């Protein structure tokens, strides 16, 4: 088994332990369920600024001016420096009850590196993505056009909000996995 792959899977699975918080009273710092396509993104932008000193850009991805998406770039330096990592965070509402009240919302954290996929290696790229997706990890890999996207999803329900710490851990785990992922992509010949 590829050692880099194993390191990524272990790091991501260990982070999953922080997400279990059933049967508790909501903490004021929790990210709560909202009936809004922008409140959660605004809350996350504040968390990023206050806790990680990261400033993002809020944008409207489509025609709905009430729907916001948060974007930012992570640059690295040092011996394990990787190309810039683009991060996109969106919090769509995914469930409503019979009366129309929101029952669940998803925090989607998608990331992709500014790397160039090797031409004529589409099948190998799909195999690489499927190899990761065949394992039980909290992340999903997608091949979209000329990008490999790595995404982590956090579910917010009425009974289970997402803690700031769980969100930050998911985000950091996703970003910190990129050096090993890029090494694995290079050794697999799917990026230049």
Short mmCIF file of the C-alpha atoms (twelve columns), coordinates in Angstrom:
data_MODEL
# 
_entry.id   MODEL 
# 
loop_
_atom_site.group_PDB 
_atom_site.id 
_atom_site.type_symbol 
_atom_site.label_atom_id 
_atom_site.label_alt_id 
_atom_site.label_comp_id 
_atom_site.label_asym_id 
_atom_site.label_seq_id 
_atom_site.Cartn_x 
_atom_site.Cartn_y 
_atom_site.Cartn_z 
_atom_site.pdbx_PDB_model_num 
ATOM 1   C CA . UNK A 1   0.000   0.000  0.000   1 
ATOM 2   C CA . UNK A 2   1.234   3.499  -0.799  1 
ATOM 3   C CA . UNK A 3   2.611   5.051  2.420   1 
ATOM 4   C CA . UNK A 4   1.574   8.608  1.484   1 
ATOM 5   C CA . UNK A 5   -1.959  7.405  0.802   1 
ATOM 6   C CA . UNK A 6   -2.045  5.649  4.171   1 
ATOM 7   C CA . UNK A 7   -0.855  8.817  5.970   1 
ATOM 8   C CA . UNK A 8   -3.607  10.881 4.355   1 
ATOM 9   C CA . UNK A 9   -6.319  8.325  5.192   1 
ATOM 10  C CA . UNK A 10  -5.163  7.985  8.817   1 
ATOM 11  C CA . UNK A 11  -4.999  11.764 9.336   1 
ATOM 12  C CA . UNK A 12  -8.462  12.260 7.885   1 
ATOM 13  C CA . UNK A 13  -10.004 9.389  9.859   1 
ATOM 14  C CA . UNK A 14  -8.511  10.566 13.159  1 
ATOM 15  C CA . UNK A 15  -10.047 13.980 12.588  1 
ATOM 16  C CA . UNK A 16  -13.473 12.367 12.286  1 
ATOM 17  C CA . UNK A 17  -13.468 11.621 16.030  1 
ATOM 18  C CA . UNK A 18  -13.968 15.321 16.756  1 
ATOM 19  C CA . UNK A 19  -17.300 15.415 14.975  1 
ATOM 20  C CA . UNK A 20  -19.375 13.361 17.416  1 
ATOM 21  C CA . UNK A 21  -21.206 15.636 19.804  1 
ATOM 22  C CA . UNK A 22  -24.699 14.138 20.248  1 
ATOM 23  C CA . UNK A 23  -27.063 14.972 23.084  1 
ATOM 24  C CA . UNK A 24  -25.754 18.364 24.176  1 
ATOM 25  C CA . UNK A 25  -26.945 21.917 24.648  1 
ATOM 26  C CA . UNK A 26  -25.895 24.283 21.891  1 
ATOM 27  C CA . UNK A 27  -22.805 26.326 22.651  1 
ATOM 28  C CA . UNK A 28  -22.864 30.003 21.606  1 
ATOM 29  C CA . UNK A 29  -19.860 29.369 19.368  1 
ATOM 30  C CA . UNK A 30  -21.596 26.541 17.465  1 
ATOM 31  C CA . UNK A 31  -22.536 26.919 13.813  1 
ATOM 32  C CA . UNK A 32  -26.304 26.532 13.963  1 
ATOM 33  C CA . UNK A 33  -28.885 25.525 11.376  1 
ATOM 34  C CA . UNK A 34  -30.236 28.542 9.497   1 
ATOM 35  C CA . UNK A 35  -32.874 29.163 6.863   1 
ATOM 36  C CA . UNK A 36  -30.460 31.298 4.914   1 
ATOM 37  C CA . UNK A 37  -28.115 30.868 1.968   1 
ATOM 38  C CA . UNK A 38  -25.738 33.467 3.354   1 
ATOM 39  C CA . UNK A 39  -25.814 33.540 7.187   1 
ATOM 40  C CA . UNK A 40  -23.689 30.405 7.571   1 
ATOM 41  C CA . UNK A 41  -21.105 31.646 5.068   1 
ATOM 42  C CA . UNK A 42  -20.955 34.996 6.891   1 
ATOM 43  C CA . UNK A 43  -20.512 33.162 10.210  1 
ATOM 44  C CA . UNK A 44  -17.746 31.000 8.723   1 
ATOM 45  C CA . UNK A 45  -16.004 34.086 7.294   1 
ATOM 46  C CA . UNK A 46  -15.974 35.551 10.821  1 
ATOM 47  C CA . UNK A 47  -14.605 32.301 12.289  1 
ATOM 48  C CA . UNK A 48  -11.840 32.186 9.678   1 
ATOM 49  C CA . UNK A 49  -10.856 35.804 10.362  1 
ATOM 50  C CA . UNK A 50  -11.015 35.538 14.159  1 
ATOM 51  C CA . UNK A 51  -9.539  32.061 14.673  1 
ATOM 52  C CA . UNK A 52  -7.194  31.587 11.696  1 
ATOM 53  C CA . UNK A 53  -6.508  35.144 10.474  1 
ATOM 54  C CA . UNK A 54  -7.792  34.133 7.026   1 
ATOM 55  C CA . UNK A 55  -9.687  36.620 4.904   1 
ATOM 56  C CA . UNK A 56  -11.939 35.279 2.218   1 
ATOM 57  C CA . UNK A 57  -14.069 36.740 -0.519  1 
ATOM 58  C CA . UNK A 58  -17.828 36.368 -0.409  1 
ATOM 59  C CA . UNK A 59  -19.391 36.123 -3.850  1 
ATOM 60  C CA . UNK A 60  -22.725 35.352 -5.465  1 
ATOM 61  C CA . UNK A 61  -22.316 32.246 -7.657  1 
ATOM 62  C CA . UNK A 62  -25.566 32.543 -9.600  1 
ATOM 63  C CA . UNK A 63  -28.661 34.667 -10.060 1 
ATOM 64  C CA . UNK A 64  -29.826 34.457 -6.422  1 
ATOM 65  C CA . UNK A 65  -28.380 37.497 -4.627  1 
ATOM 66  C CA . UNK A 66  -29.161 35.848 -1.271  1 
ATOM 67  C CA . UNK A 67  -26.822 32.890 -2.004  1 
ATOM 68  C CA . UNK A 68  -23.209 33.475 -0.984  1 
ATOM 69  C CA . UNK A 69  -20.080 31.390 -1.433  1 
ATOM 70  C CA . UNK A 70  -16.861 32.000 0.494   1 
ATOM 71  C CA . UNK A 71  -13.531 31.663 -1.347  1 
ATOM 72  C CA . UNK A 72  -9.902  32.015 -0.303  1 
ATOM 73  C CA . UNK A 73  -6.441  30.887 -1.360  1 
ATOM 74  C CA . UNK A 74  -3.874  29.126 0.800   1 
ATOM 75  C CA . UNK A 75  -0.251  29.709 -0.143  1 
ATOM 76  C CA . UNK A 76  2.556   27.717 1.401   1 
ATOM 77  C CA . UNK A 77  6.306   28.003 1.713   1 
ATOM 78  C CA . UNK A 78  9.142   25.908 3.022   1 
ATOM 79  C CA . UNK A 79  10.417  22.445 2.129   1 
ATOM 80  C CA . UNK A 80  6.919   20.961 1.685   1 
ATOM 81  C CA . UNK A 81  5.544   23.956 -0.265  1 
ATOM 82  C CA . UNK A 82  2.767   23.137 -2.690  1 
ATOM 83  C CA . UNK A 83  1.060   25.189 -5.393  1 
ATOM 84  C CA . UNK A 84  -1.686  27.527 -4.160  1 
ATOM 85  C CA . UNK A 85  -4.741  25.715 -2.825  1 
ATOM 86  C CA . UNK A 86  -8.109  27.241 -3.698  1 
ATOM 87  C CA . UNK A 87  -10.839 26.732 -1.084  1 
ATOM 88  C CA . UNK A 88  -14.559 27.247 -1.695  1 
ATOM 89  C CA . UNK A 89  -17.102 27.004 1.145   1 
ATOM 90  C CA . UNK A 90  -20.840 26.845 0.597   1 
ATOM 91  C CA . UNK A 91  -23.691 25.974 2.970   1 
ATOM 92  C CA . UNK A 92  -26.746 24.858 1.005   1 
ATOM 93  C CA . UNK A 93  -29.974 23.846 2.692   1 
ATOM 94  C CA . UNK A 94  -30.512 20.166 1.955   1 
ATOM 95  C CA . UNK A 95  -33.640 19.260 3.918   1 
ATOM 96  C CA . UNK A 96  -37.013 20.710 4.875   1 
ATOM 97  C CA . UNK A 97  -39.947 19.194 6.738   1 
ATOM 98  C CA . UNK A 98  -43.565 19.071 5.503   1 
ATOM 99  C CA . UNK A 99  -44.173 22.616 6.795   1 
ATOM 100 C CA . UNK A 100 -41.139 23.962 4.922   1 
ATOM 101 C CA . UNK A 101 -38.930 24.459 7.986   1 
ATOM 102 C CA . UNK A 102 -35.244 23.715 7.495   1 
ATOM 103 C CA . UNK A 103 -34.155 20.369 8.932   1 
ATOM 104 C CA . UNK A 104 -30.605 20.088 7.604   1 
ATOM 105 C CA . UNK A 105 -27.876 22.125 6.033   1 
ATOM 106 C CA . UNK A 106 -24.512 21.139 4.639   1 
ATOM 107 C CA . UNK A 107 -21.216 22.940 5.023   1 
ATOM 108 C CA . UNK A 108 -19.284 21.968 1.928   1 
ATOM 109 C CA . UNK A 109 -15.556 22.681 1.945   1 
ATOM 110 C CA . UNK A 110 -14.106 22.089 -1.513  1 
ATOM 111 C CA . UNK A 111 -10.444 22.539 -2.361  1 
ATOM 112 C CA . UNK A 112 -8.226  22.146 -5.379  1 
ATOM 113 C CA . UNK A 113 -4.579  22.785 -6.067  1 
ATOM 114 C CA . UNK A 114 -3.270  24.884 -8.918  1 
ATOM 115 C CA . UNK A 115 -1.686  21.897 -10.649 1 
ATOM 116 C CA . UNK A 116 -1.817  20.853 -14.276 1 
ATOM 117 C CA . UNK A 117 -3.318  17.453 -15.018 1 
ATOM 118 C CA . UNK A 118 -1.299  15.316 -17.397 1 
ATOM 119 C CA . UNK A 119 -2.894  15.197 -20.843 1 
ATOM 120 C CA . UNK A 120 -4.083  11.804 -22.118 1 
ATOM 121 C CA . UNK A 121 -4.220  10.399 -18.538 1 
ATOM 122 C CA . UNK A 122 -7.959  10.811 -17.935 1 
ATOM 123 C CA . UNK A 123 -8.508  7.122  -17.170 1 
ATOM 124 C CA . UNK A 124 -5.602  7.073  -14.690 1 
ATOM 125 C CA . UNK A 125 -6.960  10.242 -13.065 1 
ATOM 126 C CA . UNK A 126 -10.393 8.635  -12.648 1 
ATOM 127 C CA . UNK A 127 -8.763  5.515  -11.187 1 
ATOM 128 C CA . UNK A 128 -6.776  7.671  -8.760  1 
ATOM 129 C CA . UNK A 129 -9.941  9.498  -7.626  1 
ATOM 130 C CA . UNK A 130 -11.873 6.223  -7.303  1 
ATOM 131 C CA . UNK A 131 -9.075  4.668  -5.236  1 
ATOM 132 C CA . UNK A 132 -9.563  7.362  -2.573  1 
ATOM 133 C CA . UNK A 133 -13.372 7.356  -2.793  1 
ATOM 134 C CA . UNK A 134 -13.521 3.581  -2.277  1 
ATOM 135 C CA . UNK A 135 -12.316 4.047  1.297   1 
ATOM 136 C CA . UNK A 136 -14.399 5.208  4.245   1 
ATOM 137 C CA . UNK A 137 -13.053 8.682  4.835   1 
ATOM 138 C CA . UNK A 138 -14.858 11.948 5.552   1 
ATOM 139 C CA . UNK A 139 -13.621 13.407 2.262   1 
ATOM 140 C CA . UNK A 140 -14.717 12.912 -1.328  1 
ATOM 141 C CA . UNK A 141 -12.612 13.337 -4.434  1 
ATOM 142 C CA . UNK A 142 -13.982 14.621 -7.745  1 
ATOM 143 C CA . UNK A 143 -12.473 14.962 -11.204 1 
ATOM 144 C CA . UNK A 144 -14.047 18.012 -12.827 1 
ATOM 145 C CA . UNK A 145 -12.669 19.244 -16.115 1 
ATOM 146 C CA . UNK A 146 -9.020  20.025 -15.483 1 
ATOM 147 C CA . UNK A 147 -9.145  19.863 -11.668 1 
ATOM 148 C CA . UNK A 148 -9.104  17.233 -8.970  1 
ATOM 149 C CA . UNK A 149 -11.308 18.558 -6.190  1 
ATOM 150 C CA . UNK A 150 -11.113 17.298 -2.627  1 
ATOM 151 C CA . UNK A 151 -14.189 18.063 -0.509  1 
ATOM 152 C CA . UNK A 152 -15.244 17.610 3.089   1 
ATOM 153 C CA . UNK A 153 -18.886 17.940 4.132   1 
ATOM 154 C CA . UNK A 154 -20.226 18.745 7.586   1 
ATOM 155 C CA . UNK A 155 -23.913 18.247 8.351   1 
ATOM 156 C CA . UNK A 156 -25.880 20.688 10.517  1 
ATOM 157 C CA . UNK A 157 -29.243 19.549 11.899  1 
ATOM 158 C CA . UNK A 158 -31.634 20.951 14.488  1 
ATOM 159 C CA . UNK A 159 -30.238 18.645 17.154  1 
ATOM 160 C CA . UNK A 160 -26.604 18.707 16.080  1 
ATOM 161 C CA . UNK A 161 -24.941 21.969 15.167  1 
ATOM 162 C CA . UNK A 162 -21.307 21.991 14.051  1 
ATOM 163 C CA . UNK A 163 -18.758 23.297 16.517  1 
ATOM 164 C CA . UNK A 164 -16.215 25.906 15.505  1 
ATOM 165 C CA . UNK A 165 -13.489 23.422 16.442  1 
ATOM 166 C CA . UNK A 166 -14.975 20.706 14.220  1 
ATOM 167 C CA . UNK A 167 -15.153 23.112 11.295  1 
ATOM 168 C CA . UNK A 168 -11.586 24.356 11.822  1 
ATOM 169 C CA . UNK A 169 -10.282 20.795 12.214  1 
ATOM 170 C CA . UNK A 170 -11.984 19.703 8.982   1 
ATOM 171 C CA . UNK A 171 -10.613 22.702 7.104   1 
ATOM 172 C CA . UNK A 172 -7.072  22.288 8.441   1 
ATOM 173 C CA . UNK A 173 -7.101  18.535 7.790   1 
ATOM 174 C CA . UNK A 174 -8.177  19.115 4.221   1 
ATOM 175 C CA . UNK A 175 -5.521  21.758 3.592   1 
ATOM 176 C CA . UNK A 176 -2.768  19.801 5.366   1 
ATOM 177 C CA . UNK A 177 -3.491  16.713 3.275   1 
ATOM 178 C CA . UNK A 178 -2.536  18.472 0.029   1 
ATOM 179 C CA . UNK A 179 1.285   17.997 0.176   1 
ATOM 180 C CA . UNK A 180 0.853   14.217 0.441   1 
ATOM 181 C CA . UNK A 181 -1.902  14.215 -2.172  1 
ATOM 182 C CA . UNK A 182 0.260   16.146 -4.622  1 
ATOM 183 C CA . UNK A 183 3.203   13.798 -3.994  1 
ATOM 184 C CA . UNK A 184 0.903   10.854 -4.697  1 
ATOM 185 C CA . UNK A 185 -0.482  12.510 -7.846  1 
ATOM 186 C CA . UNK A 186 3.065   13.110 -9.123  1 
ATOM 187 C CA . UNK A 187 4.226   9.567  -8.375  1 
ATOM 188 C CA . UNK A 188 1.073   8.270  -10.121 1 
ATOM 189 C CA . UNK A 189 1.866   10.409 -13.168 1 
ATOM 190 C CA . UNK A 190 -1.527  12.124 -13.231 1 
ATOM 191 C CA . UNK A 191 -0.163  15.679 -12.856 1 
ATOM 192 C CA . UNK A 192 2.791   17.351 -14.528 1 
# 
